[in-house]
CSV table of C-alpha atoms in Angstrom, one decimal:
chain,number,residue,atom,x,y,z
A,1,UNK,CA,-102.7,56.6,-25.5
A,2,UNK,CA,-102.2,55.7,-28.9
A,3,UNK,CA,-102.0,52.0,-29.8
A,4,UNK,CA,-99.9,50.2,-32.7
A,5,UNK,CA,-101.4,46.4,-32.7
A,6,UNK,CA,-99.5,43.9,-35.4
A,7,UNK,CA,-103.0,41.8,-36.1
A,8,UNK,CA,-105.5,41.3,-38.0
A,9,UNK,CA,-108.3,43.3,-36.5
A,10,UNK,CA,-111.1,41.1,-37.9
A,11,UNK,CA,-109.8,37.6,-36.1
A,12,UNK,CA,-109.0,36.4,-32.7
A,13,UNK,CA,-107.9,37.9,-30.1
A,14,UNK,CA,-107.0,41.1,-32.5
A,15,UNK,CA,-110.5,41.2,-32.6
A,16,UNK,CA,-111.4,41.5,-29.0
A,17,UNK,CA,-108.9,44.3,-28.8
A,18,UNK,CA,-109.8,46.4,-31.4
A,19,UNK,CA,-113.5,46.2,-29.3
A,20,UNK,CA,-111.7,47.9,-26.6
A,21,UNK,CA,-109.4,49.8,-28.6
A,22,UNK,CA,-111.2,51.1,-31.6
A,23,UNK,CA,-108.8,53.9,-31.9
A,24,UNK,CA,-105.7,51.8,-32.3
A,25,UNK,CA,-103.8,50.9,-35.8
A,26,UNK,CA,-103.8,47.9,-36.7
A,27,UNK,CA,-101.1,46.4,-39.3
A,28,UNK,CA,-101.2,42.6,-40.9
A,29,UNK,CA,-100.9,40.9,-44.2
A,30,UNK,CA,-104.7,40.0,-44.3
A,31,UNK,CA,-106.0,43.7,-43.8
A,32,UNK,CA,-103.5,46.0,-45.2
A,33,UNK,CA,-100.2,45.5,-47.4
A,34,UNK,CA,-97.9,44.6,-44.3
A,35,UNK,CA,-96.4,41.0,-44.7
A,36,UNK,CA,-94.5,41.1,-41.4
A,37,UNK,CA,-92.3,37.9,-42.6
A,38,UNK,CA,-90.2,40.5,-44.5
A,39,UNK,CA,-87.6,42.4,-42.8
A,40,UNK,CA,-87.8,45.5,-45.1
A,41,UNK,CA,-91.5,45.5,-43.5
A,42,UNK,CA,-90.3,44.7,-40.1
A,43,UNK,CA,-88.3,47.7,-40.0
A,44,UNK,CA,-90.8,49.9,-41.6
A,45,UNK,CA,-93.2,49.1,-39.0
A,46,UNK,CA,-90.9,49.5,-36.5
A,47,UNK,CA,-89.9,53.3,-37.8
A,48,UNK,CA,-94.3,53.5,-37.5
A,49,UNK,CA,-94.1,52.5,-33.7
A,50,UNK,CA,-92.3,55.3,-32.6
A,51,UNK,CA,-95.3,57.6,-33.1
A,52,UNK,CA,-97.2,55.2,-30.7
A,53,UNK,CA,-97.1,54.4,-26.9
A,54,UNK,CA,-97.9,50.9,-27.3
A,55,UNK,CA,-96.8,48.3,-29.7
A,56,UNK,CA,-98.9,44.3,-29.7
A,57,UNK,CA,-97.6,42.2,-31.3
A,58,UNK,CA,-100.7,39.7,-31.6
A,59,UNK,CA,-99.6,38.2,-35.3
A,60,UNK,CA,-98.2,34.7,-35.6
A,61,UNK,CA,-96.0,34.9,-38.0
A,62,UNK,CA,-94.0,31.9,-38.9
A,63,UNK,CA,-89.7,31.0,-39.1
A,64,UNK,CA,-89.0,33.5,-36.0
A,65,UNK,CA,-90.2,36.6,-38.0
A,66,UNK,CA,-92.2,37.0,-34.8
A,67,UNK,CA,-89.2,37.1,-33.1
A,68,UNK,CA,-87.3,39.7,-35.5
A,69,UNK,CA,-90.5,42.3,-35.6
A,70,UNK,CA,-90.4,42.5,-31.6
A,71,UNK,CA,-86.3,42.9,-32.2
A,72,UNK,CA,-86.6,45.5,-34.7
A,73,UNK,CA,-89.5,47.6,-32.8
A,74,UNK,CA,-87.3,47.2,-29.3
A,75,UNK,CA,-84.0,48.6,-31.1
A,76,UNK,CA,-86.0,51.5,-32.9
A,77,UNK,CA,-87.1,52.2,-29.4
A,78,UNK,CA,-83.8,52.3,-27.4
A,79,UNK,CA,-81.9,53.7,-30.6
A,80,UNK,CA,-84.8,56.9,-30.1
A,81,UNK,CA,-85.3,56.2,-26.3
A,82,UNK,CA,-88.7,55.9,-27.0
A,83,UNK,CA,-90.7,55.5,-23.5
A,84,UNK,CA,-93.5,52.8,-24.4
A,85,UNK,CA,-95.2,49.4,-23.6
A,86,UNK,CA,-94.4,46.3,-25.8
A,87,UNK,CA,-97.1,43.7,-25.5
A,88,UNK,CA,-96.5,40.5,-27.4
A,89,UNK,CA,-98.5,37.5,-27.7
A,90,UNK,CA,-96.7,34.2,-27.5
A,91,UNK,CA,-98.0,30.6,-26.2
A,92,UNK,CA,-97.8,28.3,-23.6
A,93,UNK,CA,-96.9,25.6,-26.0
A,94,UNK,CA,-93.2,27.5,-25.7
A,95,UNK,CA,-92.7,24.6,-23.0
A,96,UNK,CA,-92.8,21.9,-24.6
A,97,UNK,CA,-93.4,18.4,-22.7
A,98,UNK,CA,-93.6,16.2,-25.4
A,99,UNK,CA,-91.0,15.1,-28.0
A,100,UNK,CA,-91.7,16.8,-31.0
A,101,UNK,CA,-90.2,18.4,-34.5
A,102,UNK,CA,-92.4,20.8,-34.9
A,103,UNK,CA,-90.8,23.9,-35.0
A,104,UNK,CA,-93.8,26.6,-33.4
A,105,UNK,CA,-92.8,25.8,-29.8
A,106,UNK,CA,-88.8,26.6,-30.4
A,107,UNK,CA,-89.9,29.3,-32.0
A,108,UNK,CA,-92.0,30.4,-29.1
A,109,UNK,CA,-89.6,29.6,-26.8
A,110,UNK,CA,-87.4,32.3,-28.5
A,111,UNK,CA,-89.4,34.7,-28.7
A,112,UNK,CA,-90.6,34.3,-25.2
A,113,UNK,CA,-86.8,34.2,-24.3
A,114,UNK,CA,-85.9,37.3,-26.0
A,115,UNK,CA,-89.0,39.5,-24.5
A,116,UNK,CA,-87.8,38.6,-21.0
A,117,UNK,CA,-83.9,39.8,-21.9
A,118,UNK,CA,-85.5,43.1,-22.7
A,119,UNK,CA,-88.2,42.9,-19.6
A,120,UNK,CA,-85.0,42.4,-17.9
A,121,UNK,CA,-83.1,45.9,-18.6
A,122,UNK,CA,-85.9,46.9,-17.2
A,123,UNK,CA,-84.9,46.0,-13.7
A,124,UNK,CA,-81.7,47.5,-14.4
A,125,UNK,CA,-78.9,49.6,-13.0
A,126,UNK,CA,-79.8,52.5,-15.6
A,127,UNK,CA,-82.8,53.7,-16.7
A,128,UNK,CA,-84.8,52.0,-19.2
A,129,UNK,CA,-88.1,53.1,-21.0
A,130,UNK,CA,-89.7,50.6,-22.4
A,131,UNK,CA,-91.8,48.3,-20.4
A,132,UNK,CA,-92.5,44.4,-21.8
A,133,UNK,CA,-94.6,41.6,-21.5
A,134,UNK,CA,-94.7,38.2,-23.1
A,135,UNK,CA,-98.0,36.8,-22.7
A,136,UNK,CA,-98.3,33.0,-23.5
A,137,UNK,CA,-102.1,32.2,-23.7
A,138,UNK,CA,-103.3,28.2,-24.2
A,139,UNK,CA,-105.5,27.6,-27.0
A,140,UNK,CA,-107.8,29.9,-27.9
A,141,UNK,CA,-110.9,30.3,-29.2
A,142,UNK,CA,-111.1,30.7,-32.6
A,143,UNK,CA,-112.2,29.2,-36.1
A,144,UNK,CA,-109.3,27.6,-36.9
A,145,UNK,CA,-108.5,25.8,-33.0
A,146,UNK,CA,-112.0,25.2,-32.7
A,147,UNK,CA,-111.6,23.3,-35.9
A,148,UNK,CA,-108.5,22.1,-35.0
A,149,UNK,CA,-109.3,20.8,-31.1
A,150,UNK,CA,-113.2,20.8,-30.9
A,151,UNK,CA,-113.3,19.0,-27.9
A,152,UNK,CA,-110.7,20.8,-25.9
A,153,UNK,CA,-111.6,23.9,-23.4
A,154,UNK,CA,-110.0,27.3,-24.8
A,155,UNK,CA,-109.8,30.7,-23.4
A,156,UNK,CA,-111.9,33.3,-24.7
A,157,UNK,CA,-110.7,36.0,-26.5
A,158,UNK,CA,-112.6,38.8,-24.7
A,159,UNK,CA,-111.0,37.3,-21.6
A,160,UNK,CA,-107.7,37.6,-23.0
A,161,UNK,CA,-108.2,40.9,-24.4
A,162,UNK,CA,-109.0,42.3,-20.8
A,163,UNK,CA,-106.1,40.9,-19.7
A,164,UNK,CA,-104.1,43.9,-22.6
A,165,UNK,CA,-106.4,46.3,-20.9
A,166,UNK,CA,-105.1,45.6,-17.3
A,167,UNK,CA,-101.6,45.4,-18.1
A,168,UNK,CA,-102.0,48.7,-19.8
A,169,UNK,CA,-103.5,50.3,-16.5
A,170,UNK,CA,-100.7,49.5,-14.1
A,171,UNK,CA,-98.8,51.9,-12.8
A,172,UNK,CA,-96.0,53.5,-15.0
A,173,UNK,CA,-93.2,52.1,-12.4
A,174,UNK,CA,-94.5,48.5,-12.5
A,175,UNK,CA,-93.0,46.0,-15.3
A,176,UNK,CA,-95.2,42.5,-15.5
A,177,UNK,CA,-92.5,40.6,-17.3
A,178,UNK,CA,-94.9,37.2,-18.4
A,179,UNK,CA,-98.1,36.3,-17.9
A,180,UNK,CA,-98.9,32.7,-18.8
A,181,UNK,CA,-102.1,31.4,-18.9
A,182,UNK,CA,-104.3,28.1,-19.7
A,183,UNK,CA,-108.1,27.1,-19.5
A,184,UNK,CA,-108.7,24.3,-16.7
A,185,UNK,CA,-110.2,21.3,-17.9
């Protein structure tokens, strides 16, 4: 199974994958020359993917250019009916319940939306070949939440990163749309 993972494989829950994927690529503006906020990259990367089975999509990348990278990789794939598995990392802050302007839930919330229109041909009257799931983890942890939240419990990225490895070893006929998942207090 070859593995395409849009991350930095030296942070997070990147990280924790490449320790169970050591064979996979992995493609980001901190450890290579891939700014994924530019389309001409987007689409580049999503010309790459279709010499891979799986595509993660781990990076947060800021204005919806999350959003537009999973878009350009799913397109590429139905354009070349490319039979793979789309992972892509989202958040449970994508449901907001507070009033807010900060923009990183809406933009979750799109992204979340837009993986489970393309989970959903899945389903479908005609066959489809890609399978998809959004995942939406809590906080995590890393540096920067640790920093950020230092009180507050956070999922581990190991944990998180076994989570990829199960989807990945479901059967071929089985499509887990979302996962969404929190640490309990």
């Amino acid at each position: 199974m070859k593995v395409l993972v849009a991350g930095n494989k030296d942070y997070g829950v990147a990280k924790s994958i490449y320790k169970l994927f050591p064979y996979a690529e992995f493609v980001s503006r901190s450890n290579g020359d891939w700014d994924l906020s530019k389309y001409q990259a987007q689409r580049d990367l999503a010309k790459k993917s279709l010499d891979f089975d799986v595509f993660i999509s781990v990076s947060t990348i800021w204005k919806f250019h999350q959003t537009t990278l999973v878009q350009e990789v799913s397109k590429a794939w139905e354009e070349s009916n490319h039979k793979g598995y789309m992972i892509v990392f989202g958040s449970s802050a994508d449901t907001p319940v507070k009033a807010s302007t900060w923009m990183y839930p809406t933009e979750k919330k799109a992204l979340r939306a837009y993986c489970r229109q393309i989970s959903q041909k899945s389903s479908g009257d005609q066959p489809w070949p890609i399978k998809m799931t959004y995942i939406a983890p809590g906080h995590i942890h890393t540096p920067k939440q640790d920093e950020k939240h230092p009180t507050r419990k956070k999922l581990d990225c190991d944990y998180i990163a076994s989570v990829v490895k199960w989807l990945l070893s479901q059967p071929d006929d089985v499509n887990i749309s979302e996962i969404c998942f929190d640490r309990k207090v």
